[in-house]
XYZ file of C-alpha atoms in Angstrom:
392
model
C -25.244 -40.152 30.790
C -21.495 -40.857 30.724
C -19.848 -43.659 28.761
C -17.834 -46.351 30.481
C -14.577 -47.847 29.236
C -16.425 -51.007 28.298
C -18.834 -49.050 26.105
C -15.938 -47.268 24.416
C -14.153 -50.567 23.702
C -17.372 -52.032 22.311
C -17.737 -49.061 19.977
C -14.157 -49.490 18.774
C -14.830 -53.160 18.108
C -17.952 -52.361 16.074
C -15.915 -49.805 14.099
C -13.232 -52.485 13.594
C -10.543 -50.281 15.147
C -7.581 -51.726 17.036
C -7.335 -50.005 20.416
C -3.592 -50.773 20.556
C -3.031 -48.477 17.577
C -4.788 -45.546 19.305
C -3.854 -43.285 22.192
C -5.129 -44.610 25.511
C -6.996 -41.409 26.379
C -10.548 -41.113 25.016
C -12.509 -37.869 24.613
C -16.240 -38.322 25.025
C -17.938 -35.241 23.594
C -21.388 -34.022 24.512
C -23.567 -30.932 24.515
C -24.339 -29.971 28.080
C -26.422 -27.236 29.709
C -23.425 -24.887 29.398
C -23.244 -25.163 25.583
C -24.374 -21.605 24.971
C -22.340 -20.582 21.915
C -24.362 -21.355 18.815
C -23.284 -20.790 15.224
C -22.804 -17.067 14.636
C -22.012 -16.218 18.263
C -18.289 -16.503 17.579
C -16.008 -16.145 14.567
C -13.159 -18.538 13.853
C -10.080 -17.097 12.149
C -7.521 -19.249 10.334
C -4.054 -17.673 10.443
C -0.772 -18.446 8.759
C 2.141 -19.319 11.122
C 3.762 -15.877 10.816
C 0.580 -14.148 12.049
C 0.194 -16.656 14.896
C 3.758 -15.903 15.991
C 2.976 -12.169 16.059
C -0.051 -12.758 18.294
C 1.923 -15.048 20.573
C 4.614 -12.352 20.820
C 2.001 -9.903 22.142
C 1.363 -7.938 18.949
C -2.120 -7.077 17.717
C -4.059 -7.771 14.546
C -6.570 -5.091 13.566
C -9.651 -5.316 11.336
C -10.046 -2.087 9.348
C -12.714 -0.724 7.048
C -15.671 1.659 6.937
C -19.231 0.356 6.600
C -19.111 0.611 2.809
C -15.735 -1.155 2.496
C -14.716 -4.824 2.410
C -12.979 -5.464 5.740
C -9.256 -6.229 5.816
C -7.000 -7.613 8.542
C -3.793 -5.707 9.278
C -0.662 -6.763 11.112
C 2.184 -4.357 11.836
C 3.484 -4.511 8.264
C 1.024 -6.383 6.022
C -2.607 -6.263 4.864
C -4.882 -9.273 4.297
C -8.272 -9.759 2.675
C -10.874 -11.443 4.907
C -13.060 -14.099 3.290
C -15.673 -16.429 4.809
C -14.975 -20.085 4.071
C -17.839 -22.552 4.544
C -17.099 -26.111 5.620
C -19.233 -29.254 5.476
C -17.619 -30.400 8.737
C -19.041 -28.916 11.906
C -16.337 -27.088 13.870
C -16.684 -27.591 17.630
C -15.529 -25.250 20.399
C -14.050 -27.353 23.211
C -12.348 -25.362 26.017
C -9.288 -27.072 27.443
C -9.259 -29.795 24.809
C -5.855 -31.406 24.446
C -4.400 -32.344 21.059
C -2.899 -35.804 20.397
C 0.585 -34.281 20.558
C -0.125 -32.865 24.009
C -1.558 -36.174 25.220
C 1.488 -38.085 23.981
C 3.735 -35.851 26.079
C 1.790 -36.740 29.219
C 2.060 -40.004 31.109
C -1.544 -41.098 30.977
C -3.169 -44.386 31.774
C -6.149 -45.811 29.954
C -8.794 -43.229 30.864
C -11.820 -41.363 29.589
C -12.204 -37.567 29.461
C -15.786 -36.366 29.368
C -15.695 -33.079 27.475
C -18.516 -30.578 27.149
C -18.909 -28.814 23.791
C -19.124 -25.063 24.313
C -20.376 -24.183 20.827
C -20.046 -24.834 17.109
C -19.653 -23.164 13.715
C -20.108 -24.117 10.072
C -17.640 -21.573 8.673
C -14.485 -19.644 9.457
C -12.602 -16.578 8.254
C -9.556 -17.120 6.109
C -6.990 -14.441 5.300
C -5.155 -13.831 2.047
C -2.340 -11.336 1.509
C -3.475 -8.319 -0.517
C -2.218 -4.918 -1.577
C -2.858 -2.166 0.969
C -5.714 0.148 -0.033
C -3.819 3.434 0.014
C -5.683 5.529 -2.568
C -7.845 6.981 0.189
C -4.753 8.248 2.039
C -3.878 10.795 -0.634
C -7.539 11.726 -1.037
C -7.833 12.601 2.657
C -4.599 14.588 2.762
C -5.479 16.482 -0.429
C -8.573 17.852 1.329
C -6.318 20.333 3.111
C -2.921 20.804 1.482
C -0.288 22.960 3.191
C 0.324 26.270 1.406
C 2.743 27.773 3.918
C 2.518 29.230 7.426
C 0.967 32.497 6.250
C -1.819 30.857 4.250
C -5.360 31.843 5.129
C -6.229 28.133 5.423
C -3.869 27.788 8.393
C -5.929 30.377 10.275
C -9.172 28.517 9.586
C -9.645 25.548 11.924
C -12.565 24.112 9.912
C -10.287 22.378 7.392
C -9.754 18.669 8.182
C -6.415 17.460 9.544
C -5.284 13.932 10.340
C -2.922 12.499 12.941
C -1.275 9.081 12.594
C -4.043 7.581 14.749
C -6.710 9.195 12.557
C -5.152 7.648 9.446
C -4.881 4.219 11.101
C -8.624 4.415 11.784
C -9.488 5.409 8.206
C -6.987 3.652 5.905
C -7.123 -0.073 5.125
C -3.427 -0.779 5.465
C -0.875 -1.693 8.132
C 0.927 1.024 10.046
C 4.242 0.364 8.274
C 2.541 0.472 4.853
C 0.820 3.771 5.725
C 4.060 5.367 6.945
C 5.878 4.178 3.805
C 3.148 5.669 1.581
C 3.295 8.973 3.469
C 6.972 9.138 2.494
C 6.093 8.345 -1.140
C 3.576 11.217 -1.065
C 6.231 13.534 0.428
C 3.893 14.183 3.350
C 5.251 15.803 6.499
C 4.065 16.180 10.066
C 3.164 19.753 10.943
C 1.884 20.400 14.448
C 1.179 16.686 14.915
C -0.878 16.399 11.703
C 0.144 14.801 8.414
C 0.045 17.265 5.513
C 0.855 17.226 1.797
C 2.413 20.408 0.512
C 0.475 22.287 -2.150
C 2.446 21.632 -5.347
C 2.999 25.339 -6.086
C 4.354 25.856 -2.556
C 6.584 22.775 -2.898
C 7.992 24.167 -6.155
C 8.541 27.518 -4.468
C 10.659 25.816 -1.798
C 12.560 23.818 -4.421
C 13.226 26.990 -6.406
C 14.709 28.647 -3.297
C 17.036 25.671 -2.822
C 18.195 25.401 -6.450
C 18.793 29.154 -6.690
C 20.925 29.023 -3.543
C 22.876 26.058 -4.930
C 23.489 28.023 -8.127
C 24.516 31.238 -6.363
C 26.922 29.365 -4.055
C 28.250 27.220 -6.937
C 27.729 24.058 -4.884
C 27.725 20.675 -6.606
C 24.280 19.054 -6.477
C 25.924 16.111 -4.723
C 26.967 18.191 -1.691
C 24.408 20.712 -0.440
C 25.052 21.712 3.220
C 21.960 21.714 5.417
C 23.201 24.295 7.936
C 23.915 26.984 5.323
C 20.604 26.303 3.569
C 18.727 26.851 6.837
C 20.790 29.947 7.606
C 20.267 31.536 4.190
C 16.688 30.469 3.503
C 15.356 30.568 7.081
C 14.221 34.210 6.762
C 12.141 33.243 3.684
C 10.485 30.007 4.799
C 10.245 27.879 7.990
C 13.425 25.856 8.517
C 11.486 22.586 8.846
C 9.989 23.203 5.383
C 13.424 23.845 3.857
C 14.738 20.608 5.373
C 11.625 18.724 4.252
C 12.180 19.937 0.682
C 15.788 18.723 0.790
C 14.592 15.312 2.047
C 12.015 15.079 -0.740
C 14.474 15.886 -3.513
C 17.726 14.598 -2.071
C 19.493 11.965 -0.016
C 20.848 12.874 3.412
C 24.377 11.954 4.498
C 26.924 13.077 7.087
C 30.522 13.990 6.338
C 32.999 15.313 8.918
C 30.130 15.892 11.343
C 28.214 18.075 8.869
C 24.844 17.154 7.328
C 24.683 17.293 3.526
C 22.113 16.398 0.874
C 22.775 14.890 -2.540
C 20.042 16.313 -4.757
C 18.406 13.970 -7.269
C 18.438 15.311 -10.821
C 15.717 12.823 -11.810
C 13.342 14.023 -9.070
C 13.945 17.706 -9.831
C 13.503 17.186 -13.593
C 10.314 15.196 -12.953
C 8.822 17.891 -10.690
C 9.692 20.591 -13.225
C 7.943 18.606 -15.971
C 4.841 18.267 -13.806
C 4.817 22.022 -13.240
C 4.955 22.630 -17.022
C 2.354 19.987 -17.919
C -0.257 20.586 -15.222
C -1.626 23.715 -16.885
C -1.682 22.304 -20.427
C -4.153 19.722 -21.742
C -1.658 18.574 -24.390
C 1.830 19.821 -25.204
C 3.735 19.593 -28.477
C 6.470 17.068 -27.580
C 9.340 18.858 -29.310
C 8.407 22.232 -27.823
C 7.918 20.670 -24.393
C 11.362 19.047 -24.426
C 12.980 22.382 -25.301
C 11.121 24.318 -22.577
C 11.673 21.526 -20.053
C 15.452 21.475 -20.567
C 15.585 25.265 -20.274
C 13.563 25.176 -17.024
C 15.731 22.775 -15.001
C 18.871 23.914 -13.148
C 21.995 24.204 -15.270
C 23.895 20.935 -15.428
C 20.844 18.694 -15.205
C 19.809 16.664 -18.250
C 16.137 15.924 -18.941
C 15.038 12.527 -20.290
C 11.580 11.187 -21.097
C 12.196 8.087 -18.973
C 12.153 10.400 -15.931
C 8.410 10.824 -16.511
C 7.276 7.197 -16.156
C 3.904 7.105 -14.419
C 3.590 10.891 -14.669
C 3.168 11.716 -18.364
C 2.311 9.873 -21.571
C 3.658 10.475 -25.063
C 1.424 9.977 -28.108
C 3.732 9.018 -30.968
C 0.857 8.511 -33.425
C -0.407 12.085 -33.416
C 1.058 14.685 -35.737
C 2.844 16.506 -34.288
C 3.732 14.139 -31.432
C 2.280 15.274 -28.124
C 2.780 14.705 -24.409
C 0.219 15.104 -21.629
C -0.058 14.602 -17.886
C -1.256 11.149 -16.795
C -0.432 10.387 -13.167
C -0.632 6.815 -11.950
C -1.843 8.216 -8.595
C -5.029 9.440 -10.278
C -5.999 6.028 -11.705
C -8.419 3.580 -10.006
C -7.033 1.204 -7.373
C -9.034 -1.848 -8.497
C -7.287 -3.967 -11.161
C -10.183 -4.224 -13.637
C -11.134 -0.573 -13.213
C -7.506 0.437 -13.778
C -7.324 -1.473 -17.067
C -10.743 -0.151 -18.140
C -9.545 3.388 -17.500
C -6.322 2.879 -19.455
C -8.026 1.184 -22.425
C -10.683 3.911 -22.579
C -7.855 6.426 -22.854
C -5.913 4.482 -25.486
C -7.155 1.420 -27.366
C -3.776 -0.284 -27.803
C -0.694 -0.083 -25.602
C 2.852 -1.337 -25.860
C 4.193 -3.017 -22.727
C 6.718 -0.208 -22.291
C 3.965 2.435 -22.234
C 1.505 0.610 -19.980
C 3.990 -0.917 -17.500
C 4.459 2.253 -15.351
C 0.673 2.457 -14.947
C 0.146 -1.122 -13.714
C 3.412 -1.842 -11.877
C 1.842 -0.972 -8.518
C -0.916 -3.565 -9.104
C 1.564 -6.460 -9.017
C 1.314 -8.637 -5.926
C 4.218 -10.308 -4.119
C 4.664 -13.005 -6.769
C 2.850 -11.360 -9.673
C 4.484 -9.906 -12.767
C 3.423 -7.271 -15.280
C 3.239 -10.029 -17.889
C 0.789 -12.011 -15.744
C -1.438 -8.950 -15.303
C -1.444 -8.252 -19.029
C -2.321 -11.891 -19.766
C -5.273 -11.750 -17.362
C -6.740 -8.355 -18.253
C -5.797 -7.861 -21.918
C -5.194 -9.668 -25.188
C -2.104 -9.196 -27.310
C -1.574 -8.756 -31.032
C 1.236 -7.650 -33.321
C 0.894 -4.310 -35.066
C 3.586 -3.216 -37.545
C 5.980 -5.691 -35.962
C 5.323 -4.395 -32.434
C 3.456 -6.368 -29.761
C 0.500 -4.366 -28.404
C -2.229 -5.002 -25.849
C -5.929 -4.144 -25.954
C -8.922 -4.823 -23.712
C -10.477 -8.273 -23.396
C -13.914 -6.689 -23.066
C -15.731 -3.845 -24.853
C -14.994 -0.447 -23.335
C -17.934 1.929 -23.269
C-alpha cells in the first residue's frame, strides 16, 4: 500500500517537523517481493577518498591472503587491514536512491518517490593503512636461490620459481611495495622468474668486479659498464655482472657511456656478513682488523655500516660481535620485541633502533614504539629499555 502526500504531511505534523524546512521530494521506503538480499549476502566496504578516486579512475583494489592469514586490501601502492565494524543502525541497500545533494540539483516539484529496499546489513568492512607483510617474500625466494648458470639446481625443474604474478597471488602487499622490496632484497629476474642470488655466488661476482677495478686502477666512483662486461663476460653471464654493479653501485651516464659509482658502505657491509656468517661470535678487536684487511684498498670500515646486520656486546670480556639480521626477526610488533628482549634483557635506543625501525608506521616513531612495548630505566647514567612483560 502506497502513501499519499496527505499521509506524509500528517506524519510530518505528528513529528512536529516543518515541511518548508525540508526538501520537497519524499522517499517512501518499503520491503517488496524483490528484496532478496538479506544480511550476509553482500559486504559493504567503507573507503577513504583516495581509494574511491582510484576505483573511479578504473583501477582495481585486491583482497589478498591465504586461508590461514588475516585478509588485507591492496591498492596499486598501499596495503590496508580489513576489519568488520558493527553498527546499531541498519544499513539499507536502495538501488537508484538519490542523495539530498542530487535532489537539490534537480528541479523537482512536491512529489513522492516509492523506493523498494533491495537488502540490508548490520555491519561493514573498514580499512586501515598497515605495513605490507613482506617477510614471506624473502622466505619464498630463499627456497631456490640462484647459484649461477652451471649450478645443478638450474638443471632440476622441481625447485620452485615465482613470477611477478605468482608473488602478487602469495604476498600480502601492493604491487609497488612488492617491487620495492624485491629491489631491497637484490632480487633479479632470470628467465621471467624472480630469484635471490646465493650469498656466496653474489660475493664471487663482487670479488670479480673489485679485482677488475683494482687491476685497472679505476676510482670506485667511475666504473665503466662496457669494459666490465667485456672483461668479466667470459667468467660470468653479463646480466649477472650488471646486476652485481646495480646492487653495489649507482648507475649514471657520462658522455654517452654508462658508469657505476660503487658504494663503499655496501661493499664493507657485505664483506662483514661474509666474515660473520660462519662464526657464532667474533672477538670485536680481531674482527675489525680482519674486516679492514678484507675490503678493497681505499675503503674504510666502520661499525655503523653494520646497523641491522650485526650486534656488538660491549659488556662481555673481551667485547664480541655477532650476526643479527633484522630480516630474520619476526614481522609482528610484539613478537619482534619478545625476540629482541629474549636475546638481550636491556637495550640502549641506539642498539635497538635498527631492529625496530621497519616497524614504524607512517606517523609512528621509534620512541612511540619503545613507549608501547618496553619500559625505560637509567643504568650507569645511560637510558635503557627492557620488556614490559616476562620473557620466557
